[in-house]
XYZ file of C-alpha atoms in Angstrom:
675
model
C 90.196 -118.506 31.009
C 92.110 -115.300 30.680
C 93.916 -116.736 27.577
C 90.652 -117.291 25.842
C 89.663 -113.754 26.515
C 92.924 -112.445 24.986
C 92.463 -114.378 21.757
C 88.993 -113.000 21.376
C 90.317 -109.467 21.800
C 92.977 -109.991 19.111
C 90.445 -111.326 16.653
C 88.236 -108.307 17.257
C 91.148 -105.919 16.865
C 92.200 -107.584 13.560
C 88.715 -107.126 12.246
C 88.687 -103.508 13.287
C 92.026 -102.865 11.606
C 90.917 -104.649 8.490
C 87.755 -102.599 8.383
C 89.683 -99.399 8.993
C 92.085 -100.218 6.163
C 89.249 -100.826 3.782
C 87.632 -97.542 4.882
C 90.918 -95.720 4.384
C 91.260 -97.088 0.896
C 87.648 -96.044 0.108
C 88.233 -92.603 1.649
C 91.413 -92.124 -0.373
C 89.498 -92.993 -3.488
C 86.813 -90.534 -2.494
C 89.337 -87.846 -1.813
C 90.757 -88.330 -5.227
C 87.356 -87.861 -6.907
C 86.478 -84.998 -4.554
C 89.643 -83.201 -5.400
C 88.791 -83.401 -9.026
C 85.320 -82.046 -8.362
C 86.718 -79.252 -6.195
C 89.092 -78.330 -8.910
C 86.181 -78.098 -11.336
C 84.206 -76.079 -8.835
C 87.179 -73.857 -8.261
C 87.334 -73.259 -11.954
C 83.570 -72.417 -12.087
C 83.506 -70.397 -8.876
C 84.028 -66.874 -10.396
C 81.024 -67.235 -12.693
C 78.935 -68.762 -9.913
C 79.987 -66.021 -7.588
C 78.822 -63.449 -10.130
C 75.518 -65.219 -10.569
C 74.822 -65.587 -6.897
C 76.081 -62.177 -5.928
C 72.585 -60.379 -6.405
C 70.452 -63.093 -4.814
C 70.551 -61.751 -1.252
C 70.095 -58.210 -2.473
C 66.978 -59.044 -4.533
C 65.540 -60.894 -1.575
C 66.029 -57.770 0.551
C 64.411 -55.552 -2.149
C 61.138 -57.515 -2.217
C 61.053 -57.502 1.543
C 61.443 -53.717 1.490
C 58.526 -53.072 -0.986
C 56.188 -55.489 0.798
C 54.949 -52.607 2.938
C 54.060 -50.522 -0.161
C 52.220 -53.463 -1.653
C 50.258 -54.030 1.541
C 49.238 -50.369 1.597
C 48.093 -50.428 -2.026
C 45.992 -53.547 -1.564
C 43.411 -51.787 0.695
C 42.487 -48.949 -1.692
C 42.560 -51.309 -4.646
C 40.101 -53.632 -2.972
C 37.840 -50.665 -2.114
C 38.002 -49.560 -5.731
C 36.653 -52.873 -6.884
C 33.764 -52.776 -4.424
C 32.840 -49.145 -5.215
C 33.033 -49.775 -8.930
C 30.495 -52.567 -8.548
C 28.214 -50.171 -6.644
C 28.553 -47.541 -9.380
C 27.544 -50.068 -11.997
C 24.452 -50.967 -10.011
C 23.530 -47.280 -9.557
C 24.021 -46.704 -13.263
C 21.435 -49.342 -14.040
C 19.007 -47.884 -11.517
C 19.412 -44.336 -12.851
C 18.293 -45.384 -16.311
C 14.732 -44.934 -15.044
C 12.936 -41.567 -15.082
C 12.906 -39.472 -11.869
C 9.172 -38.801 -12.111
C 8.426 -42.339 -10.947
C 10.041 -41.787 -7.555
C 11.820 -38.448 -7.297
C 13.076 -38.814 -3.739
C 14.622 -42.223 -4.475
C 16.114 -40.945 -7.700
C 17.667 -37.958 -5.903
C 19.089 -40.313 -3.275
C 20.640 -42.514 -5.938
C 22.160 -39.483 -7.664
C 23.648 -38.434 -4.354
C 24.972 -41.940 -3.763
C 26.420 -41.982 -7.256
C 28.253 -38.741 -6.640
C 29.580 -39.995 -3.326
C 30.618 -43.307 -4.901
C 32.386 -41.558 -7.739
C 34.232 -39.372 -5.291
C 35.138 -42.378 -3.132
C 36.308 -44.236 -6.225
C 38.484 -41.352 -7.322
C 39.985 -40.925 -3.847
C 40.857 -44.615 -3.475
C 42.222 -44.785 -6.970
C 44.451 -41.882 -6.155
C 45.787 -43.594 -3.022
C 46.402 -46.891 -4.795
C 48.111 -45.080 -7.656
C 50.373 -43.256 -5.238
C 51.557 -46.520 -3.632
C 52.061 -48.326 -6.928
C 54.003 -45.400 -8.329
C 56.147 -45.522 -5.192
C 56.842 -49.245 -5.842
C 57.885 -48.585 -9.423
C 60.093 -45.737 -8.339
C 61.722 -47.978 -5.678
C 62.348 -50.742 -8.182
C 63.901 -48.298 -10.615
C 66.115 -46.850 -7.887
C 67.282 -50.367 -6.894
C 67.851 -51.517 -10.469
C 65.460 -54.424 -10.217
C 64.815 -55.812 -13.651
C 61.778 -58.027 -13.615
C 59.941 -57.200 -16.812
C 56.883 -59.297 -16.040
C 56.532 -57.838 -12.591
C 56.993 -54.281 -13.830
C 54.581 -54.894 -16.723
C 51.890 -56.005 -14.306
C 52.477 -52.953 -12.156
C 52.079 -50.634 -15.167
C 48.887 -52.388 -16.200
C 47.506 -51.936 -12.698
C 48.418 -48.249 -12.769
C 46.718 -47.788 -16.114
C 43.535 -49.440 -14.864
C 43.497 -47.335 -11.696
C 44.099 -44.140 -13.643
C 41.221 -44.998 -15.943
C 38.980 -45.700 -12.973
C 40.093 -42.477 -11.344
C 38.853 -40.578 -14.413
C 35.402 -42.190 -14.052
C 34.168 -39.222 -11.965
C 35.295 -36.749 -14.594
C 33.829 -38.763 -17.461
C 30.566 -39.246 -15.557
C 30.107 -35.470 -15.444
C 30.800 -34.932 -19.133
C 28.145 -35.097 -21.803
C 26.887 -38.643 -22.091
C 28.310 -39.589 -18.712
C 26.160 -41.423 -16.199
C 26.046 -38.521 -13.726
C 25.532 -35.929 -16.463
C 22.639 -37.941 -17.879
C 21.079 -38.259 -14.432
C 21.403 -34.524 -13.805
C 19.955 -33.791 -17.244
C 16.936 -35.871 -16.301
C 16.589 -33.872 -13.084
C 16.627 -30.628 -15.074
C 13.931 -31.981 -17.355
C 11.898 -33.072 -14.350
C 12.370 -29.617 -12.773
C 10.994 -27.937 -15.865
C 8.177 -30.455 -16.169
C 7.073 -29.824 -12.590
C 7.040 -26.087 -13.234
C 5.065 -26.441 -16.455
C 2.523 -28.804 -14.935
C 1.946 -26.471 -11.988
C 1.865 -23.129 -13.812
C -1.506 -21.616 -12.981
C -2.245 -18.172 -14.418
C -3.226 -15.487 -11.939
C -6.803 -14.335 -12.551
C -6.605 -10.560 -12.876
C -9.678 -8.362 -12.409
C -8.860 -4.978 -13.924
C -12.245 -3.596 -12.856
C -11.796 -4.324 -9.187
C -12.615 -1.269 -7.105
C -10.524 -2.504 -4.209
C -7.192 -2.657 -6.014
C -5.951 0.627 -4.651
C -6.379 -0.343 -1.016
C -5.803 -4.035 -1.468
C -3.187 -5.502 0.827
C -0.389 -7.529 -0.689
C -1.386 -11.037 0.281
C 0.563 -13.661 -1.588
C -0.016 -17.236 -0.550
C 2.267 -19.624 -2.348
C 0.805 -20.412 -5.788
C 2.115 -23.996 -5.611
C 1.313 -26.810 -3.176
C 3.829 -27.511 -0.425
C 4.811 -30.915 -1.826
C 5.528 -29.378 -5.232
C 7.736 -26.699 -3.691
C 9.580 -29.366 -1.713
C 10.258 -31.301 -4.914
C 11.585 -28.175 -6.606
C 13.751 -27.368 -3.594
C 15.217 -30.881 -3.553
C 16.076 -30.735 -7.258
C 17.586 -27.266 -6.887
C 19.727 -28.463 -3.988
C 21.024 -31.429 -5.996
C 21.694 -29.373 -9.125
C 23.360 -26.624 -7.100
C 25.722 -29.219 -5.595
C 26.799 -30.060 -9.152
C 27.307 -26.437 -10.252
C 24.118 -26.390 -12.313
C 22.305 -23.650 -10.405
C 22.526 -21.120 -13.262
C 20.902 -23.543 -15.673
C 18.279 -24.289 -13.048
C 17.533 -20.585 -12.553
C 17.374 -20.044 -16.300
C 14.802 -22.831 -16.633
C 12.809 -21.452 -13.713
C 12.812 -17.900 -15.090
C 11.714 -19.084 -18.519
C 8.812 -21.101 -17.124
C 7.592 -18.439 -14.707
C 7.894 -15.638 -17.287
C 5.719 -17.644 -19.625
C 3.172 -17.982 -16.851
C 3.147 -14.253 -16.032
C 2.790 -13.322 -19.691
C -0.213 -15.612 -19.933
C -1.692 -13.885 -16.904
C -1.160 -10.487 -18.548
C -2.877 -11.543 -21.769
C -6.243 -10.914 -20.123
C -5.324 -7.236 -19.663
C -4.520 -6.432 -23.308
C -1.302 -4.479 -22.701
C -0.597 -3.611 -26.337
C -0.906 0.082 -25.521
C 2.368 -0.103 -23.590
C 4.252 -0.476 -26.870
C 2.656 2.432 -28.719
C 5.088 4.958 -30.074
C 5.480 8.236 -28.242
C 4.249 10.309 -31.204
C 0.752 8.970 -30.602
C 0.818 10.328 -27.054
C 1.531 13.987 -27.633
C -1.620 14.910 -25.731
C -2.587 13.222 -22.489
C -6.272 13.588 -23.322
C -5.696 11.363 -26.358
C -4.570 8.492 -24.136
C -6.465 9.335 -20.963
C -8.274 6.008 -20.988
C -4.938 4.228 -21.367
C -3.542 6.106 -18.372
C -6.452 4.947 -16.233
C -5.958 1.397 -17.447
C -2.229 1.630 -16.853
C -2.707 2.667 -13.229
C -4.992 -0.299 -12.602
C -2.827 -2.721 -14.548
C 0.396 -1.763 -12.791
C -1.242 -2.243 -9.412
C -2.540 -5.642 -10.513
C 0.892 -6.594 -11.819
C 2.653 -5.621 -8.603
C 0.137 -6.718 -5.980
C -0.945 -9.958 -7.609
C 1.492 -11.176 -10.259
C 4.899 -9.929 -9.083
C 4.024 -10.451 -5.430
C 3.255 -14.070 -6.249
C 6.540 -14.511 -8.109
C 8.438 -12.910 -5.242
C 6.966 -15.356 -2.743
C 7.555 -18.356 -4.985
C 11.182 -17.401 -5.698
C 11.895 -17.058 -1.993
C 10.325 -20.479 -1.354
C 11.988 -22.441 -4.144
C 15.483 -20.928 -3.754
C 15.331 -20.279 -0.023
C 18.312 -22.522 0.781
C 20.439 -20.761 -1.828
C 20.269 -17.419 -0.057
C 18.461 -14.099 -0.707
C 21.018 -12.947 -3.253
C 20.199 -15.901 -5.509
C 16.415 -15.784 -5.334
C 16.273 -11.983 -5.518
C 18.352 -12.129 -8.693
C 15.991 -14.779 -10.045
C 12.968 -12.631 -9.180
C 14.546 -9.580 -10.830
C 15.000 -11.532 -14.060
C 11.375 -12.668 -14.014
C 9.841 -9.226 -13.488
C 12.214 -7.628 -15.981
C 11.445 -10.140 -18.698
C 7.729 -10.005 -17.825
C 7.441 -6.316 -18.692
C 7.880 -4.207 -15.545
C 10.173 -1.874 -17.486
C 7.507 -1.428 -20.180
C 5.071 -0.307 -17.489
C 7.552 2.236 -16.144
C 8.498 3.502 -19.610
C 4.839 4.138 -20.420
C 4.456 6.211 -17.262
C 7.564 8.183 -18.211
C 6.022 8.870 -21.623
C 2.999 10.421 -19.932
C 5.220 12.793 -17.958
C 6.799 13.916 -21.227
C 3.501 14.734 -22.946
C 2.414 18.311 -23.549
C 1.408 20.195 -20.439
C -2.276 20.891 -19.892
C -4.685 20.813 -16.948
C -5.899 17.327 -17.803
C -2.327 16.125 -17.596
C -2.091 17.483 -14.036
C -5.049 15.326 -13.020
C -3.494 12.290 -14.648
C -0.145 12.966 -12.975
C -1.908 13.154 -9.625
C -3.589 9.829 -10.394
C -0.206 8.330 -11.264
C 1.338 9.723 -8.092
C -1.500 8.272 -6.004
C -0.931 4.883 -7.591
C 2.855 5.057 -7.075
C 2.387 6.159 -3.484
C 0.024 3.262 -2.930
C 2.667 0.907 -4.317
C 5.605 2.544 -2.526
C 5.879 -0.065 0.235
C 5.479 -2.886 -2.277
C 8.110 -1.398 -4.596
C 10.592 -0.968 -1.755
C 10.099 -4.533 -0.608
C 9.922 -6.259 -3.984
C 12.463 -4.204 -5.906
C 14.728 -2.959 -3.126
C 17.588 -5.375 -3.804
C 20.702 -4.676 -5.838
C 19.450 -7.023 -8.557
C 16.637 -4.524 -9.294
C 18.834 -1.453 -9.794
C 17.401 -0.732 -13.244
C 13.844 -0.887 -11.902
C 14.780 1.420 -9.021
C 16.371 3.941 -11.390
C 13.387 4.007 -13.742
C 10.973 4.307 -10.826
C 12.879 7.293 -9.437
C 12.900 8.928 -12.866
C 9.168 8.350 -13.201
C 8.447 9.806 -9.765
C 10.650 12.801 -10.495
C 8.831 13.410 -13.778
C 5.438 13.147 -12.076
C 6.298 15.545 -9.243
C 8.037 18.157 -11.373
C 5.433 17.932 -14.145
C 2.501 18.322 -11.764
C 4.087 21.277 -9.962
C 4.958 23.000 -13.215
C 1.384 22.807 -14.493
C -0.089 23.866 -11.148
C 2.092 26.964 -10.908
C 1.257 27.937 -14.495
C -2.528 27.678 -14.166
C -3.146 31.383 -13.327
C -1.011 32.453 -16.252
C -2.937 30.146 -18.547
C -6.222 31.686 -17.345
C -4.860 35.182 -17.862
C -3.744 34.402 -21.406
C -7.327 33.426 -22.274
C -8.414 37.017 -21.639
C -7.808 37.870 -25.260
C -10.343 35.289 -26.444
C -13.937 36.180 -27.279
C -16.843 35.593 -24.886
C -19.686 33.262 -25.929
C -22.179 34.936 -28.249
C -25.171 33.490 -26.417
C -24.307 35.179 -23.108
C -23.755 31.869 -21.350
C -20.950 30.942 -18.974
C -17.658 30.595 -20.888
C -16.286 27.094 -21.086
C -13.126 28.303 -19.439
C -15.046 29.520 -16.370
C -16.948 26.232 -16.051
C -13.792 24.256 -16.566
C -11.637 26.219 -14.135
C -14.190 26.197 -11.320
C -14.878 22.514 -11.816
C -11.135 21.905 -12.054
C -10.410 23.782 -8.832
C -13.185 21.853 -7.108
C -11.455 18.627 -8.068
C -8.070 19.904 -6.922
C -9.563 20.858 -3.557
C -11.383 17.554 -3.161
C -10.412 14.798 -0.761
C -8.918 12.757 -3.587
C -6.587 15.347 -5.084
C -5.788 18.000 -2.476
C -3.740 15.659 -0.228
C -1.884 14.429 -3.299
C -1.201 17.942 -4.539
C -0.017 18.979 -1.091
C 2.237 15.934 -0.898
C 3.713 16.610 -4.318
C 4.383 20.266 -3.509
C 5.970 19.216 -0.231
C 8.254 16.778 -2.043
C 9.371 19.365 -4.563
C 9.982 21.920 -1.829
C 12.117 19.366 0.021
C 14.132 18.737 -3.132
C 14.780 22.468 -3.235
C 15.590 22.342 0.487
C 12.704 24.714 1.141
C 10.035 24.401 3.798
C 6.513 23.760 2.582
C 3.975 26.480 3.396
C 0.419 25.439 4.122
C -1.046 28.360 2.144
C 0.554 27.409 -1.158
C -2.453 25.543 -2.537
C -5.122 27.946 -1.279
C -3.198 31.024 -2.409
C -2.797 29.569 -5.861
C -6.522 28.799 -6.102
C -7.349 32.343 -4.952
C -5.084 33.702 -7.654
C -6.709 31.510 -10.312
C -10.212 32.702 -9.375
C -8.992 36.291 -9.352
C -7.782 35.892 -12.923
C -11.157 34.446 -13.869
C -12.867 37.525 -12.428
C -10.604 39.820 -14.433
C -11.348 37.795 -17.548
C -15.098 38.195 -16.992
C -14.762 41.960 -16.695
C -12.854 42.083 -19.976
C -15.265 39.763 -21.737
C -18.348 41.713 -20.587
C -16.905 44.822 -22.198
C -16.326 42.918 -25.429
C -20.107 42.614 -25.950
C -21.367 45.444 -28.113
C -24.933 44.776 -26.986
C -25.263 46.173 -23.462
C -28.267 43.946 -22.763
C -26.262 40.834 -23.684
C -23.424 42.046 -21.467
C -25.831 42.247 -18.517
C -27.150 38.762 -19.230
C -23.569 37.479 -19.535
C -22.628 38.867 -16.123
C -25.865 37.566 -14.618
C -25.085 34.060 -15.829
C -21.491 34.106 -14.564
C -22.293 35.530 -11.153
C -25.019 32.913 -10.854
C -22.436 30.289 -11.734
C -20.270 31.451 -8.834
C -23.290 31.520 -6.517
C -23.906 27.871 -7.276
C -20.478 26.997 -5.877
C -22.012 27.148 -2.418
C -21.492 23.812 -0.700
C -18.592 22.872 -2.963
C -14.903 22.668 -2.107
C -14.189 25.875 -3.998
C -17.138 27.675 -2.443
C -15.995 26.637 1.008
C -12.521 27.962 0.300
C -13.750 31.298 -1.054
C -16.110 31.842 1.884
C -19.691 32.984 2.481
C -18.954 36.676 1.968
C -17.588 35.935 -1.481
C -20.667 33.877 -2.351
C -23.071 36.544 -1.050
C -21.287 39.202 -3.068
C -21.885 37.189 -6.226
C -25.542 36.767 -5.296
C -25.860 40.533 -5.065
C -24.065 41.020 -8.370
C -26.302 38.419 -9.981
C -29.470 40.199 -8.881
C -27.998 43.573 -9.826
C -27.154 42.564 -13.381
C -30.451 40.712 -13.749
C -32.302 43.920 -12.855
C -30.260 45.868 -15.383
C -30.969 43.265 -18.017
C -34.731 43.328 -17.453
C -34.856 47.110 -17.445
C -32.707 47.602 -20.541
C -34.413 44.932 -22.629
C -38.100 44.186 -22.055
C -38.674 47.156 -19.784
C -38.082 49.659 -22.576
C -40.387 47.829 -24.987
C -43.365 47.554 -22.644
C -42.833 51.063 -21.309
C -44.410 52.487 -24.499
C -47.618 50.606 -23.771
C -47.861 51.738 -20.179
C -47.609 55.396 -21.221
C -50.624 55.225 -23.541
C -53.050 56.276 -20.857
C -51.539 59.719 -20.836
C -51.392 60.005 -24.600
C -54.928 58.707 -25.220
C -56.659 61.226 -22.957
C -57.695 63.245 -26.035
C -61.464 63.135 -26.833
C -60.817 62.622 -30.544
C -61.737 59.009 -31.123
C -60.228 58.767 -34.602
C -56.941 60.128 -33.424
C -56.849 57.580 -30.589
C -57.539 54.712 -32.979
C -54.709 55.681 -35.284
C -52.322 56.120 -32.378
C -53.226 52.705 -30.915
C -52.522 51.085 -34.244
C -49.183 52.800 -34.534
C -48.244 51.843 -30.973
C -49.232 48.238 -31.509
C -47.331 48.089 -34.775
C -44.241 49.606 -33.206
C -44.513 47.278 -30.187
C -44.859 44.238 -32.438
C -41.786 45.177 -34.427
C -39.668 45.850 -31.337
C -40.918 42.741 -29.605
C -40.207 40.567 -32.670
C -36.735 42.006 -32.984
C -35.931 41.590 -29.293
C -37.372 38.103 -29.131
C -35.549 36.986 -32.253
C -32.290 38.368 -30.903
C -32.693 36.818 -27.472
C -33.979 33.496 -28.757
C -30.342 32.464 -29.235
C -29.311 33.606 -25.753
C -28.917 31.042 -23.040
C -29.288 30.879 -19.288
C -27.656 27.541 -18.311
C -28.940 27.548 -14.754
C -32.507 26.250 -14.839
C -33.501 27.977 -11.603
C -32.214 31.302 -12.847
C -33.865 30.779 -16.220
C -37.266 30.079 -14.662
C -36.888 33.009 -12.297
C -36.010 35.469 -15.072
C -38.829 34.286 -17.323
C -41.265 34.514 -14.442
C -40.164 38.063 -13.640
C -40.542 39.113 -17.266
C -43.998 37.577 -17.487
C -45.143 38.981 -14.167
C -43.805 42.453 -14.901
C -44.825 42.979 -18.518
C -47.624 40.609 -19.576
C -50.125 42.402 -17.320
C -49.141 45.645 -19.028
C -49.858 44.105 -22.430
C -53.143 42.596 -21.224
C -54.263 45.892 -19.780
C -53.380 47.667 -22.966
C -55.458 45.285 -25.071
C -58.368 45.483 -22.690
C -58.333 49.254 -22.747
C -57.882 49.670 -26.491
C -58.755 46.330 -27.909
C -62.025 47.580 -29.281
C -60.331 50.142 -31.526
C -57.966 47.457 -32.814
C -60.758 44.970 -33.380
C -62.719 47.439 -35.582
C -59.869 47.528 -38.045
C -60.447 45.571 -41.196
C -57.220 43.611 -40.610
C -56.931 43.423 -36.863
C -54.108 40.790 -37.005
C -51.851 43.441 -38.498
C -51.868 45.257 -35.137
C -52.894 42.725 -32.450
C -50.349 40.091 -33.390
C -50.087 38.253 -30.058
C -52.651 37.247 -27.517
C -51.686 37.550 -23.869
C -51.411 33.777 -23.633
C -49.217 33.651 -26.723
C -47.001 36.434 -25.443
C -46.646 34.719 -22.065
C -45.695 31.435 -23.740
C -43.068 33.165 -25.864
C -41.497 34.969 -22.925
C -41.513 31.778 -20.845
C -39.617 29.928 -23.554
C -36.639 32.275 -23.554
C -33.027 31.286 -22.695
C -33.495 27.591 -23.333
C -30.269 25.621 -23.971
C -30.242 24.184 -27.454
C -30.975 20.482 -27.643
C -28.354 18.214 -29.172
C -29.220 15.360 -31.509
C -28.794 12.907 -28.667
C -31.352 14.763 -26.591
C -28.845 16.283 -24.175
C -28.247 19.987 -23.725
C -25.277 22.145 -24.479
C -24.757 22.625 -20.805
C -24.877 18.914 -20.128
C -22.441 18.312 -22.926
C -20.153 21.005 -21.651
C -18.111 18.828 -19.347
C -17.603 16.294 -22.116
C -16.462 18.988 -24.529
C -14.159 20.760 -22.133
C -11.191 18.521 -22.743
C -11.591 18.813 -26.482
C -11.981 22.598 -26.659
C -10.869 24.385 -23.517
C -7.777 22.368 -22.794
C -6.537 22.966 -26.333
C -6.427 26.684 -25.590
C -4.976 26.018 -22.149
C -2.238 23.909 -23.619
C -1.410 26.497 -26.259
C -1.305 29.145 -23.573
C 1.032 27.101 -21.457
C 3.279 26.424 -24.408
C 3.354 30.143 -25.098
C 4.443 30.769 -21.527
């Protein structure tokens, strides 16, 4: 049993050995072929080593730049999304903003934000890609296709980054949208430009408060504000202001067309005399007040509303441009021309009117034109005010001298009140009135303050006293210039009566009751002298006949009566003819004097005719001696001193005031120029 097991083991061992031998032979054969292959590999190893040498390094390089690539992917993806949004906004902005302004403004804002976001993300992506290229160059990686793709990506990103810049250039999507907003801004202004209705004849202009409700509806102002805000954000505020100024100036000029302001551009040579343009001065005062209180006040309010968010410096500058281009400087230059005209009393009144108007506008001027943008307006206003104050004071101080220089002129030949006297008293009454005296006092106070002198309350009254004193001296000189003593008495009667009639006036109140009573006494005194020296002497010859005709010789009496009547007729005709051209302007005085003459001397004539009429009637030609009946004589005496009627039916006295500026002020002006 054990023997059988041994044989089996031997057989198995032989098989194992046989198999091992065969495997050894096969392995030897394999070793032979492997050795050959190894020898070939050994021979190729240097070149293979060179080829494989960079493979681990390249693998490390791409691992290193993976972080840069990951960082560039985020911005690049955002760029693609934003670019799609920009394209959609571009299509939407092709419409006109008038259809839906708020939506259009929102889209413009979104476009700007998208463009900025696009540019920012492009910049980030470009930075990372440039870092990749720089890394590859530093590590000597030569993959042309890879590098080419990177450069293409950079080029695309750089082009997209410039989208914001191109969009703002002419023809760009943002520029076109902003251009449409500017057009819409102007269109809104044009459609809502309503001219201010100006009433140059309004009596309440002077005291009218500056009330300036916004001339545009709230929703319109909100639209303008929104457009201004958007345009300002894109550095287009100047263009916006320019458009606004142009539109509003056009509106103000249309408002001014109703006032006919052509006189503002007249050359100075036409304005040598204030009286030549007096009506223009009155118009100018009204028009400037209308311009400031209604037109410029409206523009001031609207500017502050539309450009409120841009700050006061912006809207004040805008307002200054509007008022300057609308003609405020032309108004001020015209006023300055008036101050440079020739000096005369009428000019003083006009300067006081101008000062009153400027004083009324002082608060408005300070508020509207007080900013630095209105420096030119402020300078011209100060120059105008200085010219008004100095010009008015100069004329006022020279008035007594002007009156004195008229002393060399001739008195009126009709014995009436000289135009100068009427003018000066009327002039002083105006200066002392409630309208002018406060203004004159204010002007004198201002000039005294400029001279650093204290104003004295008596300046105005003392000057008026001095003017009236010069008038009195003139009257004394003029009364002596009359060669006819009777006319001199009538002349003084008229002038003292003129002063008496100042009772109840401003001048009369200043001069006082004693002064007025003195002139009443002088009036009656000279009237008595006049009556005695004129008609009294003529009728005296008739009243003395009773003594002469006491002789019993009837023929002698008849001849004497005829001679007396003839002499009386001749003297009466001469006196009446001479005095028929004399004038008593005051109707009450004229009636009183005629009544006194009639009452004093007609009875004498009637008595004479009754006593000796029979002798005269027996004469063959009685009309040669009894020329006038008592009724005829009374009518003739009652018709004396009548002012001459003008063609228009008025009287010389009534026309006096209208002629004063044409005649008296000429002499006044010449006198002042001589001074």
